[in-house]
PDB file of C-alpha atoms (C1' of nucleotides) in Angstrom:
ATOM      1  CA  MET E  26      71.859 169.063 -17.187  1.00  0.00           C
ATOM      2  CA  LYS E  27      71.755 167.524 -13.918  1.00  0.00           C
ATOM      3  CA  PRO E  28      68.706 168.910 -12.270  1.00  0.00           C
ATOM      4  CA  ALA E  29      67.385 168.025  -8.974  1.00  0.00           C
ATOM      5  CA  LYS E  30      70.541 167.353  -7.307  1.00  0.00           C
ATOM      6  CA  GLY E  31      70.108 169.013  -4.017  1.00  0.00           C
ATOM      7  CA  LYS E  32      66.487 168.422  -3.707  1.00  0.00           C
ATOM      8  CA  GLY E  33      66.185 164.879  -4.577  1.00  0.00           C
ATOM      9  CA  ALA E  34      62.977 163.238  -3.929  1.00  0.00           C
ATOM     10  CA  PRO E  35      60.033 165.306  -4.822  1.00  0.00           C
ATOM     11  CA  ARG E  36      58.186 164.853  -1.687  1.00  0.00           C
ATOM     12  CA  THR E  37      59.545 161.779  -0.096  1.00  0.00           C
ATOM     13  CA  SER E  38      62.347 162.648   2.052  1.00  0.00           C
ATOM     14  CA  LYS E  39      65.080 160.257   1.600  1.00  0.00           C
ATOM     15  CA  GLU E  40      65.335 159.237   5.100  1.00  0.00           C
ATOM     16  CA  ALA E  41      68.139 156.848   5.171  1.00  0.00           C
ATOM     17  CA  VAL E  42      66.676 153.944   6.818  1.00  0.00           C
ATOM     18  CA  LYS E  43      69.585 151.753   6.432  1.00  0.00           C
ATOM     19  CA  PRO E  44      72.545 152.404   8.537  1.00  0.00           C
ATOM     20  CA  VAL E  45      75.018 150.906   6.315  1.00  0.00           C
ATOM     21  CA  ASP E  46      74.134 150.876   2.771  1.00  0.00           C
ATOM     22  CA  ASP E  47      75.728 152.846   0.182  1.00  0.00           C
ATOM     23  CA  ARG E  48      73.448 153.638  -2.604  1.00  0.00           C
ATOM     24  CA  LYS E  49      75.781 152.566  -5.309  1.00  0.00           C
ATOM     25  CA  VAL E  50      73.376 153.330  -7.908  1.00  0.00           C
ATOM     26  CA  GLY E  51      72.963 156.691  -6.496  1.00  0.00           C
ATOM     27  CA  LYS E  52      73.581 158.224  -9.781  1.00  0.00           C
ATOM     28  CA  ARG E  53      73.978 156.135 -12.740  1.00  0.00           C
ATOM     29  CA  LYS E  54      72.584 158.317 -15.322  1.00  0.00           C
ATOM     30  CA  ALA E  55      69.755 157.469 -17.507  1.00  0.00           C
ATOM     31  CA  ALA E  56      70.829 158.882 -20.736  1.00  0.00           C
ATOM     32  CA  ASP E  57      74.135 160.357 -20.985  1.00  0.00           C
ATOM     33  CA  LYS E  58      74.867 161.820 -24.230  1.00  0.00           C
ATOM     34  CA  SER E  59      77.649 163.932 -23.170  1.00  0.00           C
ATOM     35  CA  SER E  60      80.412 163.809 -25.450  1.00  0.00           C
ATOM     36  CA  LYS E  61      80.338 160.552 -26.962  1.00  0.00           C
ATOM     37  CA  GLY E  62      80.822 161.376 -30.458  1.00  0.00           C
ATOM     38  CA  GLN E  63      82.938 158.484 -31.167  1.00  0.00           C
ATOM     39  CA  ALA E  64      82.065 154.962 -31.257  1.00  0.00           C
ATOM     40  CA  GLY E  65      80.978 154.732 -27.764  1.00  0.00           C
ATOM     41  CA  LYS E  66      84.195 153.716 -26.367  1.00  0.00           C
ATOM     42  CA  ASP E  67      83.999 155.962 -23.504  1.00  0.00           C
ATOM     43  CA  LYS E  68      83.674 154.074 -20.410  1.00  0.00           C
ATOM     44  CA  ARG E  69      81.965 150.868 -20.550  1.00  0.00           C
ATOM     45  CA  ALA E  70      79.992 149.338 -23.136  1.00  0.00           C
ATOM     46  CA  LYS E  71      78.926 150.445 -26.413  1.00  0.00           C
ATOM     47  CA  LYS E  72      75.860 151.435 -28.099  1.00  0.00           C
ATOM     48  CA  ASP E  73      73.611 148.712 -28.996  1.00  0.00           C
ATOM     49  CA  PRO E  74      70.974 149.312 -31.540  1.00  0.00           C
ATOM     50  CA  ASN E  75      68.239 147.206 -30.264  1.00  0.00           C
ATOM     51  CA  LYS E  76      69.474 145.115 -27.561  1.00  0.00           C
ATOM     52  CA  PRO E  77      66.874 143.482 -25.374  1.00  0.00           C
ATOM     53  CA  LYS E  78      66.408 144.979 -21.996  1.00  0.00           C
ATOM     54  CA  ARG E  79      67.553 143.080 -19.003  1.00  0.00           C
ATOM     55  CA  PRO E  80      65.130 140.678 -17.472  1.00  0.00           C
ATOM     56  CA  ALA E  81      63.448 141.771 -14.320  1.00  0.00           C
ATOM     57  CA  SER E  82      64.976 140.167 -11.313  1.00  0.00           C
ATOM     58  CA  ALA E  83      62.896 138.447  -8.712  1.00  0.00           C
ATOM     59  CA  PHE E  84      62.773 141.620  -6.768  1.00  0.00           C
ATOM     60  CA  PHE E  85      61.345 143.506  -9.678  1.00  0.00           C
ATOM     61  CA  VAL E  86      58.785 140.879 -10.335  1.00  0.00           C
ATOM     62  CA  PHE E  87      57.742 141.171  -6.774  1.00  0.00           C
ATOM     63  CA  LEU E  88      57.789 144.903  -7.026  1.00  0.00           C
ATOM     64  CA  GLU E  89      55.403 144.889  -9.911  1.00  0.00           C
ATOM     65  CA  GLU E  90      52.836 143.248  -7.801  1.00  0.00           C
ATOM     66  CA  PHE E  91      53.805 145.150  -4.740  1.00  0.00           C
ATOM     67  CA  ARG E  92      53.418 148.439  -6.507  1.00  0.00           C
ATOM     68  CA  THR E  93      49.841 147.682  -7.275  1.00  0.00           C
ATOM     69  CA  THR E  94      49.136 146.701  -3.753  1.00  0.00           C
ATOM     70  CA  PHE E  95      51.047 149.519  -2.267  1.00  0.00           C
ATOM     71  CA  LYS E  96      49.332 152.078  -4.368  1.00  0.00           C
ATOM     72  CA  LYS E  97      46.047 150.591  -3.467  1.00  0.00           C
ATOM     73  CA  GLU E  98      46.634 151.129   0.159  1.00  0.00           C
ATOM     74  CA  ASN E  99      48.452 154.350  -0.393  1.00  0.00           C
ATOM     75  CA  PRO E 100      46.733 156.116  -3.215  1.00  0.00           C
ATOM     76  CA  ASN E 101      48.142 159.305  -1.965  1.00  0.00           C
ATOM     77  CA  VAL E 102      51.674 158.255  -2.337  1.00  0.00           C
ATOM     78  CA  LYS E 103      52.946 159.052  -5.700  1.00  0.00           C
ATOM     79  CA  ALA E 104      56.620 158.763  -5.216  1.00  0.00           C
ATOM     80  CA  VAL E 105      58.260 155.813  -6.795  1.00  0.00           C
ATOM     81  CA  SER E 106      60.879 155.943  -4.167  1.00  0.00           C
ATOM     82  CA  ALA E 107      58.308 155.246  -1.533  1.00  0.00           C
ATOM     83  CA  VAL E 108      57.322 152.036  -3.169  1.00  0.00           C
ATOM     84  CA  GLY E 109      60.921 151.151  -3.696  1.00  0.00           C
ATOM     85  CA  LYS E 110      61.748 151.554  -0.083  1.00  0.00           C
ATOM     86  CA  ALA E 111      58.674 149.824   1.151  1.00  0.00           C
ATOM     87  CA  GLY E 112      59.164 147.020  -1.296  1.00  0.00           C
ATOM     88  CA  GLY E 113      62.772 146.671  -0.370  1.00  0.00           C
ATOM     89  CA  GLN E 114      61.986 146.340   3.268  1.00  0.00           C
ATOM     90  CA  LYS E 115      59.296 143.845   2.684  1.00  0.00           C
ATOM     91  CA  TRP E 116      61.462 141.923   0.319  1.00  0.00           C
ATOM     92  CA  LYS E 117      64.038 141.520   2.962  1.00  0.00           C
ATOM     93  CA  SER E 118      61.353 140.440   5.253  1.00  0.00           C
ATOM     94  CA  MET E 119      60.159 137.709   3.000  1.00  0.00           C
ATOM     95  CA  THR E 120      61.585 134.277   3.269  1.00  0.00           C
ATOM     96  CA  ASP E 121      63.185 132.330   0.514  1.00  0.00           C
ATOM     97  CA  ALA E 122      60.117 130.270   0.188  1.00  0.00           C
ATOM     98  CA  GLU E 123      58.054 133.302  -0.580  1.00  0.00           C
ATOM     99  CA  LYS E 124      60.663 134.668  -2.866  1.00  0.00           C
ATOM    100  CA  ALA E 125      60.768 131.353  -4.628  1.00  0.00           C
ATOM    101  CA  PRO E 126      57.759 131.968  -6.842  1.00  0.00           C
ATOM    102  CA  TYR E 127      59.147 135.293  -7.851  1.00  0.00           C
ATOM    103  CA  GLU E 128      62.510 133.836  -8.488  1.00  0.00           C
ATOM    104  CA  ALA E 129      60.931 131.191 -10.597  1.00  0.00           C
ATOM    105  CA  LYS E 130      59.277 133.770 -12.704  1.00  0.00           C
ATOM    106  CA  ALA E 131      62.432 135.792 -12.921  1.00  0.00           C
ATOM    107  CA  ALA E 132      64.289 132.695 -13.967  1.00  0.00           C
ATOM    108  CA  LYS E 133      61.859 132.223 -16.794  1.00  0.00           C
ATOM    109  CA  ARG E 134      62.364 135.734 -17.918  1.00  0.00           C
ATOM    110  CA  LYS E 135      66.048 135.191 -17.900  1.00  0.00           C
ATOM    111  CA  THR E 136      65.592 132.243 -20.180  1.00  0.00           C
ATOM    112  CA  ASP E 137      63.629 134.334 -22.580  1.00  0.00           C
ATOM    113  CA  TYR E 138      66.235 136.971 -22.368  1.00  0.00           C
ATOM    114  CA  GLU E 139      68.867 134.523 -23.371  1.00  0.00           C
ATOM    115  CA  LYS E 140      66.856 133.700 -26.397  1.00  0.00           C
ATOM    116  CA  LEU E 141      66.564 137.300 -27.318  1.00  0.00           C
ATOM    117  CA  MET E 142      70.245 137.667 -26.895  1.00  0.00           C
ATOM    118  CA  ASN E 143      70.815 134.723 -29.093  1.00  0.00           C
ATOM    119  CA  ALA E 144      68.893 136.395 -31.830  1.00  0.00           C
ATOM    120  CA  TYR E 145      70.525 139.654 -31.072  1.00  0.00           C
ATOM    121  CA  ASN E 146      73.933 138.181 -31.264  1.00  0.00           C
ATOM    122  CA  LYS E 147      73.149 136.666 -34.552  1.00  0.00           C
ATOM    123  CA  GLN E 148      72.644 139.994 -36.040  1.00  0.00           C
ATOM    124  CA  ASP E 149      75.650 140.904 -37.833  1.00  0.00           C
ATOM    125  CA  ASP E 150      76.098 144.308 -38.830  1.00  0.00           C
ATOM    126  CA  GLY E 151      78.956 144.693 -40.947  1.00  0.00           C
ATOM    127  CA  ASP E 152      80.912 146.739 -38.723  1.00  0.00           C
ATOM    128  CA  GLU E 153      81.611 146.552 -35.257  1.00  0.00           C
ATOM    129  CA  GLU E 154      83.611 143.632 -34.751  1.00  0.00           C
ATOM    130  CA  SER E 155      85.827 142.711 -32.032  1.00  0.00           C
ATOM    131  CA  ASP E 156      88.947 143.219 -33.755  1.00  0.00           C
ATOM    132  CA  LYS E 157      90.716 140.056 -33.549  1.00  0.00           C
ATOM    133  CA  SER E 158      88.441 138.127 -31.509  1.00  0.00           C
ATOM    134  CA  LYS E 159      86.811 135.767 -33.803  1.00  0.00           C
ATOM    135  CA  SER E 160      84.448 134.298 -31.448  1.00  0.00           C
ATOM    136  CA  GLU E 161      81.770 133.649 -33.849  1.00  0.00           C
ATOM    137  CA  ILE E 162      79.829 130.929 -32.530  1.00  0.00           C
ATOM    138  CA  ASN E 163      78.291 130.149 -35.485  1.00  0.00           C
ATOM    139  CA  ASP E 164      75.827 129.179 -37.413  1.00  0.00           C
ATOM    140  CA  GLU E 165      73.587 126.647 -37.938  1.00  0.00           C
ATOM    141  CA  ASP E 166      71.215 127.642 -35.483  1.00  0.00           C
ATOM    142  CA  GLU E 167      69.093 129.793 -37.441  1.00  0.00           C
ATOM    143  CA  ALA E 168      66.120 127.855 -36.636  1.00  0.00           C
ATOM    144  CA  SER E 169      66.778 127.715 -33.073  1.00  0.00           C
ATOM    145  CA  ALA E 170      65.524 131.045 -32.310  1.00  0.00           C
ATOM    146  CA  GLU E 171      62.379 130.373 -34.147  1.00  0.00           C
ATOM    147  CA  GLU E 172      61.912 127.194 -32.404  1.00  0.00           C
ATOM    148  CA  GLY E 173      62.004 128.843 -29.057  1.00  0.00           C
ATOM    149  CA  GLN E 174      59.301 131.149 -30.061  1.00  0.00           C
ATOM    150  CA  GLN E 175      56.637 128.692 -29.468  1.00  0.00           C
ATOM    151  CA  LYS E 176      55.596 128.116 -25.971  1.00  0.00           C
ATOM    152  CA  GLN E 177      55.308 131.490 -24.650  1.00  0.00           C
ATOM    153  CA  GLU E 178      53.160 130.595 -21.861  1.00  0.00           C
ATOM    154  CA  ASP E 179      54.628 128.862 -19.113  1.00  0.00           C
ATOM    155  CA  GLU E 180      53.767 125.670 -18.089  1.00  0.00           C
ATOM    156  CA  GLU E 181      54.156 125.686 -14.672  1.00  0.00           C
ATOM    157  CA  GLU E 182      55.644 122.962 -13.063  1.00  0.00           C
ATOM    158  CA  ASP E 183      54.504 123.229  -9.737  1.00  0.00           C
ATOM    159  CA  GLU E 184      57.122 123.574  -7.454  1.00  0.00           C
ATOM    160  CA  GLU E 185      56.348 122.299  -4.228  1.00  0.00           C
ATOM    161  CA  GLU E 186      58.754 123.447  -2.042  1.00  0.00           C
ATOM    162  CA  GLN E 187      58.237 124.410   1.244  1.00  0.00           C
ATOM    163  CA  GLU E 188      60.181 122.445   3.313  1.00  0.00           C
ATOM    164  CA  ASP E 189      59.706 124.324   6.299  1.00  0.00           C
ATOM    165  CA  GLU E 190      60.713 122.756   8.959  1.00  0.00           C
ATOM    166  CA  ASP E 191      62.849 123.520  11.205  1.00  0.00           C
ATOM    167  CA  ASP E 192      62.307 121.670  13.725  1.00  0.00           C
ATOM    168  CA  ASP E 193      63.712 118.949  14.555  1.00  0.00           C
ATOM    169  CA  ASP E 194      63.859 115.610  14.714  1.00  0.00           C
ATOM    170  CA  SER E 195      62.535 114.339  17.474  1.00  0.00           C
ATOM    171  CA  ASP E 196      65.210 113.001  19.272  1.00  0.00           C
ATOM    172  CA  TYR E 197      64.183 114.323  22.345  1.00  0.00           C
TER     173      TYR E 197
ATOM    174  C1'  DA F  17      56.986 169.861 -23.897  1.00  0.00           C
ATOM    175  C1'  DT F  18      60.618 166.721 -23.024  1.00  0.00           C
ATOM    176  C1'  DG F  19      63.965 164.717 -20.249  1.00  0.00           C
ATOM    177  C1'  DT F  20      65.847 163.395 -16.113  1.00  0.00           C
ATOM    178  C1'  DT F  21      65.767 162.235 -11.228  1.00  0.00           C
ATOM    179  C1'  DG F  22      64.561 159.474  -7.409  1.00  0.00           C
ATOM    180  C1'  DA F  23      64.737 154.440  -4.707  1.00  0.00           C
ATOM    181  C1'  DT F  24      64.641 149.577  -4.178  1.00  0.00           C
ATOM    182  C1'  DT F  25      67.527 145.087  -5.047  1.00  0.00           C
ATOM    183  C1'  DG F  26      68.958 141.610  -8.397  1.00  0.00           C
ATOM    184  C1'  DT F  27      71.108 140.461 -12.533  1.00  0.00           C
ATOM    185  C1'  DT F  28      73.679 141.676 -16.312  1.00  0.00           C
ATOM    186  C1'  DT F  29      77.818 143.409 -18.322  1.00  0.00           C
ATOM    187  C1'  DC F  30      82.617 144.780 -18.990  1.00  0.00           C
ATOM    188  C1'  DC F  31      87.538 144.759 -17.901  1.00  0.00           C
TER     189       DC F  31
ATOM    190  C1'  DG A   2      86.546 138.675  -9.471  1.00  0.00           C
ATOM    191  C1'  DG A   3      84.634 143.062  -8.757  1.00  0.00           C
ATOM    192  C1'  DA A   4      82.500 147.343  -9.756  1.00  0.00           C
ATOM    193  C1'  DA A   5      79.229 150.001 -12.385  1.00  0.00           C
ATOM    194  C1'  DA A   6      74.990 150.125 -14.918  1.00  0.00           C
ATOM    195  C1'  DC A   7      70.775 149.204 -15.488  1.00  0.00           C
ATOM    196  C1'  DA A   8      65.925 146.890 -15.137  1.00  0.00           C
ATOM    197  C1'  DA A   9      60.172 149.177 -13.838  1.00  0.00           C
ATOM    198  C1'  DT A  10      57.638 152.953 -12.318  1.00  0.00           C
ATOM    199  C1'  DC A  11      55.417 157.629 -12.231  1.00  0.00           C
ATOM    200  C1'  DA A  12      55.136 161.953 -10.534  1.00  0.00           C
ATOM    201  C1'  DA A  13      57.685 166.011 -10.028  1.00  0.00           C
ATOM    202  C1'  DC A  14      60.989 169.179 -11.357  1.00  0.00           C
ATOM    203  C1'  DA A  15      64.441 171.404 -14.595  1.00  0.00           C
ATOM    204  C1'  DT A  16      65.759 173.216 -18.946  1.00  0.00           C
TER     205       DT A  16
END
DNA sequence: ATGTTGATTGTTTCC
DNA sequence: GGAAACAATCAACAT
């Protein structure tokens, strides 16, 4: 069931580049169907029928582009971990200003995600309720979700940021 | 043949 | 408030 434990990366040695970094996610499990027979009350969370996937964070947005670039310069590298590491290092190397555009995009995705969640939350399946918690927000918003549908494309508001400067004021 | 792992960081989620 | 899970990706490896 849990293959590849000793030999992790296929070909990319996992050279720990970071001195202090615990890979928390080391093993989170992709699909654990161990004994769950019951209403998913095992550890954390339950089973959601079609819940929207989490929005890609700025890092992931950056990674998407980075992957393409990285693979272009390293067609031989086929390990996802290699891109992950390389991307991670570069990400840390980037400044907030450079991350800004990615964050902006990620922020947009988050907004969309909220919309999806709104629709998702609306779904009421007869069962599954939170016992006594009657937090039903309620109604009346049926159209809201539809309304948000329009405008898929972003309209970019140009963010002009870049306030670089560090330097000083010339008081000198 | 199908499923899972691996690695990165950021956000999301639950208690 | 904090900890754990999970988001994309793709080839390789395990069952």
